[in-house]
Structures are given as C-alpha cells and as structure tokens.
Amino acid sequence: MSSVKTAVFPVAGLGTRFLPATKSVAKEMLSIVDKPLIQYAAEEAFEAGINKLVFIVGRTKNSIIDHFDKAYELESELALRGKDRMLKVVKDVIPDGVSCVFIRQSEALGLGHAVLCAEAAVGHHPFAVLLPDDLIHNDGDGCIKQMVQVFDEYQASIIGTQTVAIEESGKYGMVAGGQVTDRVAKVEEIVEKPAPADAPSDQAIVGRYILTPGIFDLLRTTQRGAGNEIQLTDAIASLRDHEQVLSYSFEGRRYDCGSKIGYLQATVDFALEHDELAKDFRRYLKTLEL
Ligand code: UTP
C-alpha cells in the first residue's frame, strides 16, 4: 500500500488573472463544463489512494469549504424528487473514508508559505501537493497516481514536469538533471521563473509534487524570492542539499486553467468528450466560420 495518504491543495492565491470573476468566488471553483477545478484535483487524489485532503484557503475561498461539506438539504431534495443520478454525483464529491482539513493562509505570502501552513495537518509523512488550476487529463493513470508510484519506488521527493517552449521559462520553476529512466530524472538544477537565457533546460515544474516532510524545516527559513513571494521552488532547491529530489515527466495533457486561454482550451476539449454534450457541441463548433 502506498505511503502517500495526504494531499495539500494550496488555494489561497488571489487569482488576479480572472478578476472580476474571482473577486468573491475562488478561482478553483470555476467550472470546466459542470465540475469545479478543485473537484477534478480532488478526484485525481482519490484515484491515487489519498484519503486526507488539506486545503489552504484564503478569505474569498469559503465556497471551497461549502463545496466539500455535506449538503443535507440538497441530498434529501434530490432523493425526494427521485433524481438518483444527481444524488450520486453530489454524494461522490467526497467519497466515504476521506477527510478534509481547511486552514486559512491569512496573507498570500506565496506558494511556499501556503504549503508551510499545512505542516500541522500533514505531520511527519510524505504528502502530495496539487495546484488545481493545472488541470491534467490522462486516459490511463492520473498524474498524481503516477507520481505516487514513482515515490513508492524511489522514496524521494518528486516534482511533476513538462517540456515547455523556452520563451515561457519566466512563468515556471525550471529544472535540469541527469535521466534515471525515460521519465524520471535527478534534479540537479532548479530555479524559479528564470529568463529564457538563464533557464537550465526546457523542463518546467507544473502543479504536482510529492514531498517528504523535510521540506517544512526549509520552508520555515526560506526568504522571499521571485515576485517577492516565499517560493516552494526555493525550498526544494535547499532540500536537494539534504536529500535526493527527482523530477517526473508525467503522462497526460495539462491545461493551465490559471490563464484564460488554458481555461478555454480545457472547456472545449472536455465538452467534446462529455457524454451529454459532445454531439451537440461538435455540431455547434462546425457552424462557426473560423
Ligand atoms: P498563482 O501563481 O497561480 O497565483 O499561484 P494566483 O493568485 O492563484 O493567480 P493569479 O496569478 O493572481 O491569477 C499558484 C498556486 O499557489 C496558490 C494559488 O492558489 C495557486 O493554486 N497560492 C499562491 C497560495 O495558496 N498562496 C499564496 O500565497 C500564493
């Protein structure tokens, strides 16, 4: 059985790229077709055998807490109306045996600081981190399940990576190192948001990590870095001085739903795969003169 049972969802960012939508609604509650981004990420975690979800929330994120709460009134109303399929959809938001913890990050000091806020809830165990605005679809095993399998084999922190155009390096943490297998590499260099000329490779960190608890000690002393925020990437760079850190080039397609274009691409692709919508939506798209 896997040793990774806890997932942290840092969802306390301000979501400025989606204002005004995100003025009072969490970015992670924006839906791709009919399911909020946070639910896709939670389901990816369930699939990997994770049974404790730790959400790091900010002030405008109460809708996330409500989403994962039991909805007694809604459930009894759906039962009364015989809407069994929708009742199951609502009940499956949190499967039996999964617990949720919500922690406020009172100031958005950065992703690294958000992960540090999870320390007491995580304890001294390896844990996954999922950024729900990176929506990852794979027909086979989901991204975090693939990464948990790699963790179980190597017992080392794993960073999910993807090849990006080098001109995009300023948007990502970038890593380089020696290949161990086709998809696994040792992290030898890691830098947050470098200019293309300073990027160590074209391998970008995306929003999936498996981390050992040693990261917390390092996060406590990590100074503000790129964007004047406490960066998780900087703490991972220090972790390398103490432990092996690996990168894993996952199988699947990532949509950057923190950006409008990525959000729209995901919406179109997911609608084209949706049981109820695919046929009508495809027909509609064909009428567009592009
Ligand atoms: P982003 O860089 O996407 O920032 O954060 P953001 O605030 O969510 O969105 P924009 O750029 O203003 O539009 C990456 C991830 O880190 C979390 C965010 O919620 C997102 O999941 N985060 C960031 C925190 O939880 N706390 C922070 O202080 C910063």
mmCIF file of C-alpha atoms and ligand atoms in Angstrom:
data_model
loop_
_atom_site.group_PDB
_atom_site.id
_atom_site.type_symbol
_atom_site.label_atom_id
_atom_site.label_comp_id
_atom_site.label_asym_id
_atom_site.label_seq_id
_atom_site.Cartn_x
_atom_site.Cartn_y
_atom_site.Cartn_z
ATOM 1 C CA MET A 1 0.000 0.000 0.000
ATOM 2 C CA SER A 2 1.257 3.491 -0.791
ATOM 3 C CA SER A 3 2.704 5.642 1.971
ATOM 4 C CA VAL A 4 1.235 8.860 0.487
ATOM 5 C CA LYS A 5 -2.146 9.380 2.090
ATOM 6 C CA THR A 6 -2.397 13.187 2.370
ATOM 7 C CA ALA A 7 -2.760 15.805 -0.343
ATOM 8 C CA VAL A 8 -2.349 19.541 0.143
ATOM 9 C CA PHE A 9 -4.267 21.945 -2.108
ATOM 10 C CA PRO A 10 -2.833 25.468 -1.821
ATOM 11 C CA VAL A 11 -5.793 27.546 -2.971
ATOM 12 C CA ALA A 12 -5.243 30.839 -1.191
ATOM 13 C CA GLY A 13 -3.879 32.788 -4.165
ATOM 14 C CA LEU A 14 -5.695 35.923 -5.281
ATOM 15 C CA GLY A 15 -6.495 34.696 -8.805
ATOM 16 C CA THR A 16 -5.943 38.176 -10.256
ATOM 17 C CA ARG A 17 -5.926 36.926 -13.839
ATOM 18 C CA PHE A 18 -9.604 36.057 -13.572
ATOM 19 C CA LEU A 19 -10.901 39.253 -11.996
ATOM 20 C CA PRO A 20 -13.672 40.234 -11.650
ATOM 21 C CA ALA A 21 -14.861 36.577 -11.649
ATOM 22 C CA THR A 22 -12.568 35.868 -8.709
ATOM 23 C CA LYS A 23 -13.472 38.928 -6.638
ATOM 24 C CA SER A 24 -15.712 36.833 -4.387
ATOM 25 C CA VAL A 25 -15.541 33.363 -5.959
ATOM 26 C CA ALA A 26 -12.471 31.172 -5.653
ATOM 27 C CA LYS A 27 -10.633 30.600 -8.937
ATOM 28 C CA GLU A 28 -10.648 26.895 -8.092
ATOM 29 C CA MET A 29 -14.457 26.900 -8.056
ATOM 30 C CA LEU A 30 -14.607 27.949 -11.712
ATOM 31 C CA SER A 31 -16.049 25.012 -13.621
ATOM 32 C CA ILE A 32 -14.823 23.163 -16.655
ATOM 33 C CA VAL A 33 -18.211 22.249 -18.179
ATOM 34 C CA ASP A 34 -20.009 21.165 -14.977
ATOM 35 C CA LYS A 35 -17.310 20.387 -12.443
ATOM 36 C CA PRO A 36 -15.175 22.866 -10.490
ATOM 37 C CA LEU A 37 -11.414 22.746 -10.967
ATOM 38 C CA ILE A 38 -10.945 21.795 -7.308
ATOM 39 C CA GLN A 39 -13.136 18.703 -7.792
ATOM 40 C CA TYR A 40 -11.028 17.469 -10.713
ATOM 41 C CA ALA A 41 -7.938 17.780 -8.497
ATOM 42 C CA ALA A 42 -9.633 16.049 -5.550
ATOM 43 C CA GLU A 43 -10.671 13.141 -7.799
ATOM 44 C CA GLU A 44 -7.109 12.831 -9.070
ATOM 45 C CA ALA A 45 -6.023 12.480 -5.431
ATOM 46 C CA PHE A 46 -8.734 9.915 -4.578
ATOM 47 C CA GLU A 47 -7.633 7.820 -7.551
ATOM 48 C CA ALA A 48 -4.109 7.732 -6.073
ATOM 49 C CA GLY A 49 -5.412 6.315 -2.774
ATOM 50 C CA ILE A 50 -5.187 9.616 -0.878
ATOM 51 C CA ASN A 51 -7.723 9.871 1.953
ATOM 52 C CA LYS A 52 -6.925 13.173 3.660
ATOM 53 C CA LEU A 53 -7.318 16.482 1.830
ATOM 54 C CA VAL A 54 -5.754 19.615 3.313
ATOM 55 C CA PHE A 55 -6.962 22.868 1.754
ATOM 56 C CA ILE A 56 -5.020 26.064 2.344
ATOM 57 C CA VAL A 57 -7.656 28.710 1.811
ATOM 58 C CA GLY A 58 -7.835 32.492 1.742
ATOM 59 C CA ARG A 59 -10.596 34.886 2.640
ATOM 60 C CA THR A 60 -12.582 34.584 -0.604
ATOM 61 C CA LYS A 61 -12.481 30.794 -0.612
ATOM 62 C CA ASN A 62 -15.427 29.863 1.594
ATOM 63 C CA SER A 63 -17.182 28.366 -1.434
ATOM 64 C CA ILE A 64 -14.485 25.656 -1.430
ATOM 65 C CA ILE A 65 -15.331 24.772 2.181
ATOM 66 C CA ASP A 66 -19.031 24.685 1.290
ATOM 67 C CA HIS A 67 -18.356 22.531 -1.768
ATOM 68 C CA PHE A 68 -16.733 19.779 0.307
ATOM 69 C CA ASP A 69 -19.288 19.960 3.114
ATOM 70 C CA LYS A 70 -22.189 17.520 3.248
ATOM 71 C CA ALA A 71 -25.280 19.082 1.605
ATOM 72 C CA TYR A 72 -28.124 17.535 3.648
ATOM 73 C CA GLU A 73 -30.912 19.692 2.208
ATOM 74 C CA LEU A 74 -29.819 19.231 -1.391
ATOM 75 C CA GLU A 75 -29.382 15.485 -0.926
ATOM 76 C CA SER A 76 -32.812 14.968 0.643
ATOM 77 C CA GLU A 77 -34.456 17.144 -2.029
ATOM 78 C CA LEU A 78 -32.791 15.142 -4.829
ATOM 79 C CA ALA A 79 -33.822 11.894 -3.111
ATOM 80 C CA LEU A 80 -37.397 13.149 -2.782
ATOM 81 C CA ARG A 81 -37.535 14.017 -6.484
ATOM 82 C CA GLY A 82 -36.046 10.652 -7.459
ATOM 83 C CA LYS A 83 -33.017 12.292 -9.080
ATOM 84 C CA ASP A 84 -30.771 9.381 -8.220
ATOM 85 C CA ARG A 85 -28.025 10.109 -10.722
ATOM 86 C CA MET A 86 -27.516 13.666 -9.497
ATOM 87 C CA LEU A 87 -27.733 12.454 -5.893
ATOM 88 C CA LYS A 88 -24.827 10.132 -6.567
ATOM 89 C CA VAL A 89 -22.864 12.968 -8.216
ATOM 90 C CA VAL A 90 -23.372 15.118 -5.105
ATOM 91 C CA LYS A 91 -22.507 12.305 -2.673
ATOM 92 C CA ASP A 92 -19.376 11.384 -4.638
ATOM 93 C CA VAL A 93 -17.885 14.859 -4.142
ATOM 94 C CA ILE A 94 -16.228 13.318 -1.068
ATOM 95 C CA PRO A 95 -16.173 9.514 -1.002
ATOM 96 C CA ASP A 96 -16.652 7.696 2.314
ATOM 97 C CA GLY A 97 -13.470 7.437 4.334
ATOM 98 C CA VAL A 98 -11.973 10.700 3.024
ATOM 99 C CA SER A 99 -11.460 13.559 5.494
ATOM 100 C CA CYS A 100 -10.957 17.270 4.793
ATOM 101 C CA VAL A 101 -8.995 19.882 6.734
ATOM 102 C CA PHE A 102 -9.248 23.603 5.969
ATOM 103 C CA ILE A 103 -6.518 26.012 7.026
ATOM 104 C CA ARG A 104 -6.531 29.763 6.489
ATOM 105 C CA GLN A 105 -3.456 31.386 4.983
ATOM 106 C CA SER A 106 -4.219 34.832 6.304
ATOM 107 C CA GLU A 107 -1.839 36.603 3.925
ATOM 108 C CA ALA A 108 -0.968 35.396 0.417
ATOM 109 C CA LEU A 109 2.792 35.301 1.010
ATOM 110 C CA GLY A 110 3.436 32.732 -1.706
ATOM 111 C CA LEU A 111 3.062 29.059 -2.583
ATOM 112 C CA GLY A 112 5.901 28.029 -0.261
ATOM 113 C CA HIS A 113 4.241 29.786 2.664
ATOM 114 C CA ALA A 114 0.901 28.157 1.783
ATOM 115 C CA VAL A 115 2.490 24.686 1.893
ATOM 116 C CA LEU A 116 4.119 25.531 5.250
ATOM 117 C CA CYS A 117 0.643 26.321 6.623
ATOM 118 C CA ALA A 118 -0.200 22.616 6.088
ATOM 119 C CA GLU A 119 2.560 21.329 8.387
ATOM 120 C CA ALA A 120 0.464 20.509 11.466
ATOM 121 C CA ALA A 121 -2.182 18.753 9.372
ATOM 122 C CA VAL A 122 0.361 16.739 7.359
ATOM 123 C CA GLY A 123 2.572 15.624 10.243
ATOM 124 C CA HIS A 124 5.780 13.717 9.638
ATOM 125 C CA HIS A 125 4.700 11.905 6.481
ATOM 126 C CA PRO A 126 5.293 12.270 2.746
ATOM 127 C CA PHE A 127 2.472 14.209 1.084
ATOM 128 C CA ALA A 128 1.225 15.279 -2.319
ATOM 129 C CA VAL A 129 0.698 18.884 -3.423
ATOM 130 C CA LEU A 130 -1.779 19.619 -6.219
ATOM 131 C CA LEU A 131 -2.403 23.051 -7.714
ATOM 132 C CA PRO A 132 -5.947 22.715 -9.068
ATOM 133 C CA ASP A 133 -5.523 25.373 -11.756
ATOM 134 C CA ASP A 134 -3.189 22.930 -13.509
ATOM 135 C CA LEU A 135 -5.822 20.534 -14.810
ATOM 136 C CA ILE A 136 -4.199 17.311 -16.013
ATOM 137 C CA HIS A 137 -6.038 14.740 -18.065
ATOM 138 C CA ASN A 138 -4.760 11.284 -18.860
ATOM 139 C CA ASP A 139 -6.665 8.330 -20.274
ATOM 140 C CA GLY A 140 -4.618 5.943 -18.086
ATOM 141 C CA ASP A 141 -3.496 6.583 -14.504
ATOM 142 C CA GLY A 142 -3.868 10.185 -13.354
ATOM 143 C CA CYS A 143 -0.778 12.321 -12.835
ATOM 144 C CA ILE A 144 -0.608 12.109 -9.045
ATOM 145 C CA LYS A 145 -1.189 8.345 -9.106
ATOM 146 C CA GLN A 146 1.761 8.004 -11.498
ATOM 147 C CA MET A 147 3.873 10.146 -9.156
ATOM 148 C CA VAL A 148 2.882 8.192 -6.035
ATOM 149 C CA GLN A 149 4.039 5.035 -7.832
ATOM 150 C CA VAL A 150 7.396 6.703 -8.551
ATOM 151 C CA PHE A 151 7.619 7.816 -4.899
ATOM 152 C CA ASP A 152 6.926 4.279 -3.699
ATOM 153 C CA GLU A 153 9.808 3.040 -5.827
ATOM 154 C CA TYR A 154 12.424 5.719 -5.002
ATOM 155 C CA GLN A 155 11.259 7.094 -1.603
ATOM 156 C CA ALA A 156 12.365 10.589 -2.663
ATOM 157 C CA SER A 157 10.584 13.891 -3.289
ATOM 158 C CA ILE A 158 9.202 14.054 -6.833
ATOM 159 C CA ILE A 159 8.390 17.138 -8.912
ATOM 160 C CA GLY A 160 5.982 16.846 -11.843
ATOM 161 C CA THR A 161 7.480 18.331 -15.013
ATOM 162 C CA GLN A 162 6.616 19.036 -18.608
ATOM 163 C CA THR A 163 8.516 20.315 -21.634
ATOM 164 C CA VAL A 164 7.659 23.942 -22.444
ATOM 165 C CA ALA A 165 8.818 26.437 -25.070
ATOM 166 C CA ILE A 166 11.948 28.072 -23.660
ATOM 167 C CA GLU A 167 10.424 31.557 -24.170
ATOM 168 C CA GLU A 168 7.888 30.564 -21.498
ATOM 169 C CA SER A 169 10.506 29.833 -18.793
ATOM 170 C CA GLY A 170 9.713 33.067 -16.921
ATOM 171 C CA LYS A 171 6.310 31.627 -15.961
ATOM 172 C CA TYR A 172 7.622 28.436 -14.329
ATOM 173 C CA GLY A 173 10.119 26.862 -11.996
ATOM 174 C CA MET A 174 12.609 25.210 -14.349
ATOM 175 C CA VAL A 175 14.713 22.103 -13.622
ATOM 176 C CA ALA A 176 17.587 20.165 -15.162
ATOM 177 C CA GLY A 177 19.439 16.987 -14.250
ATOM 178 C CA GLY A 178 20.514 13.504 -15.252
ATOM 179 C CA GLN A 179 17.993 10.995 -16.572
ATOM 180 C CA VAL A 180 17.372 7.925 -14.417
ATOM 181 C CA THR A 181 14.704 6.419 -16.671
ATOM 182 C CA ASP A 182 12.729 7.775 -19.656
ATOM 183 C CA ARG A 183 10.508 9.823 -17.358
ATOM 184 C CA VAL A 184 12.463 10.098 -14.088
ATOM 185 C CA ALA A 185 15.483 12.404 -13.671
ATOM 186 C CA LYS A 186 17.633 13.602 -10.771
ATOM 187 C CA VAL A 187 17.067 17.284 -10.079
ATOM 188 C CA GLU A 188 20.491 18.925 -10.248
ATOM 189 C CA GLU A 189 19.442 22.494 -11.028
ATOM 190 C CA ILE A 190 16.215 24.208 -10.104
ATOM 191 C CA VAL A 191 15.332 27.874 -10.480
ATOM 192 C CA GLU A 192 12.089 29.834 -10.167
ATOM 193 C CA LYS A 193 10.917 31.878 -13.165
ATOM 194 C CA PRO A 194 14.286 32.338 -14.945
ATOM 195 C CA ALA A 195 14.655 34.453 -18.086
ATOM 196 C CA PRO A 196 14.968 32.140 -21.134
ATOM 197 C CA ALA A 197 18.730 32.770 -21.310
ATOM 198 C CA ASP A 198 19.114 31.575 -17.689
ATOM 199 C CA ALA A 199 16.797 28.549 -17.890
ATOM 200 C CA PRO A 200 18.746 25.346 -17.179
ATOM 201 C CA SER A 201 16.588 23.344 -19.633
ATOM 202 C CA ASP A 202 13.120 23.323 -21.184
ATOM 203 C CA GLN A 203 11.680 21.240 -18.316
ATOM 204 C CA ALA A 204 9.073 23.206 -16.361
ATOM 205 C CA ILE A 205 7.621 22.386 -12.960
ATOM 206 C CA VAL A 206 3.847 22.042 -13.117
ATOM 207 C CA GLY A 207 1.453 21.933 -10.207
ATOM 208 C CA ARG A 208 2.092 18.410 -8.926
ATOM 209 C CA TYR A 209 4.581 17.413 -6.223
ATOM 210 C CA ILE A 210 5.217 14.584 -3.776
ATOM 211 C CA LEU A 211 7.300 15.968 -0.912
ATOM 212 C CA THR A 212 8.988 14.497 2.123
ATOM 213 C CA PRO A 213 8.254 16.289 5.429
ATOM 214 C CA GLY A 214 11.842 17.605 5.479
ATOM 215 C CA ILE A 215 10.543 20.424 3.265
ATOM 216 C CA PHE A 216 8.829 22.098 6.247
ATOM 217 C CA ASP A 217 12.076 22.907 8.101
ATOM 218 C CA LEU A 218 13.413 24.503 4.930
ATOM 219 C CA LEU A 219 10.239 26.459 4.206
ATOM 220 C CA ARG A 220 10.453 27.999 7.670
ATOM 221 C CA THR A 221 13.696 29.727 6.713
ATOM 222 C CA THR A 222 13.039 30.365 3.016
ATOM 223 C CA GLN A 223 13.247 34.077 2.233
ATOM 224 C CA ARG A 224 11.012 35.849 -0.245
ATOM 225 C CA GLY A 225 12.163 35.165 -3.800
ATOM 226 C CA ALA A 226 10.711 35.727 -7.293
ATOM 227 C CA GLY A 227 7.674 38.041 -7.220
ATOM 228 C CA ASN A 228 8.563 38.877 -3.588
ATOM 229 C CA GLU A 229 6.822 35.626 -2.558
ATOM 230 C CA ILE A 230 8.028 32.704 -0.441
ATOM 231 C CA GLN A 231 8.604 30.187 -3.234
ATOM 232 C CA LEU A 232 8.218 26.436 -2.900
ATOM 233 C CA THR A 233 10.849 26.051 -5.632
ATOM 234 C CA ASP A 234 13.475 27.784 -3.455
ATOM 235 C CA ALA A 235 12.793 25.415 -0.545
ATOM 236 C CA ILE A 236 13.021 22.419 -2.905
ATOM 237 C CA ALA A 237 16.387 23.758 -4.123
ATOM 238 C CA SER A 238 17.578 23.659 -0.473
ATOM 239 C CA LEU A 239 16.034 20.208 0.061
ATOM 240 C CA ARG A 240 18.445 18.953 -2.595
ATOM 241 C CA ASP A 241 21.335 19.676 -0.182
ATOM 242 C CA HIS A 242 19.875 17.115 2.238
ATOM 243 C CA GLU A 243 18.019 14.518 0.163
ATOM 244 C CA GLN A 244 17.645 13.262 -3.367
ATOM 245 C CA VAL A 245 14.964 15.111 -5.342
ATOM 246 C CA LEU A 246 13.626 13.648 -8.581
ATOM 247 C CA SER A 247 11.587 15.045 -11.425
ATOM 248 C CA TYR A 248 8.952 13.050 -13.251
ATOM 249 C CA SER A 249 7.773 13.859 -16.745
ATOM 250 C CA PHE A 250 4.175 12.725 -16.360
ATOM 251 C CA GLU A 251 1.944 11.125 -18.955
ATOM 252 C CA GLY A 252 -1.083 13.282 -19.783
ATOM 253 C CA ARG A 253 -2.192 16.648 -21.086
ATOM 254 C CA ARG A 254 -2.004 19.714 -18.861
ATOM 255 C CA TYR A 255 -4.283 22.712 -19.181
ATOM 256 C CA ASP A 256 -3.126 25.911 -17.485
ATOM 257 C CA CYS A 257 -6.540 26.907 -16.174
ATOM 258 C CA GLY A 258 -4.998 29.788 -14.239
ATOM 259 C CA SER A 259 -4.810 31.517 -17.639
ATOM 260 C CA LYS A 260 -7.849 32.392 -19.716
ATOM 261 C CA ILE A 261 -6.605 30.628 -22.837
ATOM 262 C CA GLY A 262 -5.827 27.403 -20.962
ATOM 263 C CA TYR A 263 -9.211 27.574 -19.271
ATOM 264 C CA LEU A 264 -10.965 27.923 -22.636
ATOM 265 C CA GLN A 265 -8.932 25.095 -24.197
ATOM 266 C CA ALA A 266 -9.902 22.796 -21.328
ATOM 267 C CA THR A 267 -13.550 23.808 -21.644
ATOM 268 C CA VAL A 268 -13.632 22.991 -25.360
ATOM 269 C CA ASP A 269 -11.748 19.677 -25.025
ATOM 270 C CA PHE A 270 -13.761 18.480 -22.022
ATOM 271 C CA ALA A 271 -17.058 19.479 -23.674
ATOM 272 C CA LEU A 272 -16.071 17.487 -26.769
ATOM 273 C CA GLU A 273 -15.612 14.422 -24.525
ATOM 274 C CA HIS A 274 -18.722 14.997 -22.403
ATOM 275 C CA ASP A 275 -21.378 12.234 -22.596
ATOM 276 C CA GLU A 276 -24.363 14.584 -22.838
ATOM 277 C CA LEU A 277 -22.785 17.469 -24.719
ATOM 278 C CA ALA A 278 -20.255 16.110 -27.178
ATOM 279 C CA LYS A 279 -22.598 15.643 -30.153
ATOM 280 C CA ASP A 280 -24.400 18.988 -29.920
ATOM 281 C CA PHE A 281 -21.249 20.911 -29.090
ATOM 282 C CA ARG A 282 -19.342 19.430 -32.041
ATOM 283 C CA ARG A 283 -22.250 20.319 -34.318
ATOM 284 C CA TYR A 284 -22.215 23.870 -32.966
ATOM 285 C CA LEU A 285 -18.459 24.250 -33.466
ATOM 286 C CA LYS A 286 -18.850 23.155 -37.091
ATOM 287 C CA THR A 287 -21.219 26.059 -37.708
ATOM 288 C CA LEU A 288 -18.563 28.585 -36.709
ATOM 289 C CA GLU A 289 -16.780 30.151 -39.595
ATOM 290 C CA LEU A 290 -13.274 30.404 -38.189
HETATM 291 P P1 UTP B 1 -0.578 31.556 -8.891
HETATM 292 O O1 UTP B 1 0.777 31.979 -9.221
HETATM 293 O O2 UTP B 1 -1.398 30.934 -9.969
HETATM 294 O O3 UTP B 1 -1.338 32.793 -8.281
HETATM 295 O O4 UTP B 1 -0.478 30.587 -7.645
HETATM 296 P P2 UTP B 1 -2.872 33.063 -8.092
HETATM 297 O O5 UTP B 1 -3.019 34.121 -7.066
HETATM 298 O O6 UTP B 1 -3.614 31.791 -7.813
HETATM 299 O O7 UTP B 1 -3.382 33.589 -9.500
HETATM 300 P P3 UTP B 1 -3.026 34.945 -10.316
HETATM 301 O O8 UTP B 1 -1.648 34.735 -10.867
HETATM 302 O O9 UTP B 1 -3.118 36.102 -9.382
HETATM 303 O O10 UTP B 1 -4.077 34.989 -11.380
HETATM 304 C C1 UTP B 1 -0.138 29.227 -7.795
HETATM 305 C C2 UTP B 1 -0.880 28.398 -6.763
HETATM 306 O O11 UTP B 1 -0.444 28.737 -5.457
HETATM 307 C C3 UTP B 1 -1.522 29.107 -4.641
HETATM 308 C C4 UTP B 1 -2.606 29.578 -5.602
HETATM 309 O O12 UTP B 1 -3.882 29.461 -5.011
HETATM 310 C C5 UTP B 1 -2.395 28.636 -6.781
HETATM 311 O O13 UTP B 1 -3.017 27.366 -6.535
HETATM 312 N N1 UTP B 1 -1.063 30.177 -3.708
HETATM 313 C C6 UTP B 1 -0.288 31.181 -4.183
HETATM 314 C C7 UTP B 1 -1.435 30.128 -2.383
HETATM 315 O O14 UTP B 1 -2.161 29.211 -1.932
HETATM 316 N N2 UTP B 1 -0.982 31.106 -1.549
HETATM 317 C C8 UTP B 1 -0.204 32.116 -1.981
HETATM 318 O O15 UTP B 1 0.197 32.951 -1.154
HETATM 319 C C9 UTP B 1 0.146 32.163 -3.331
#
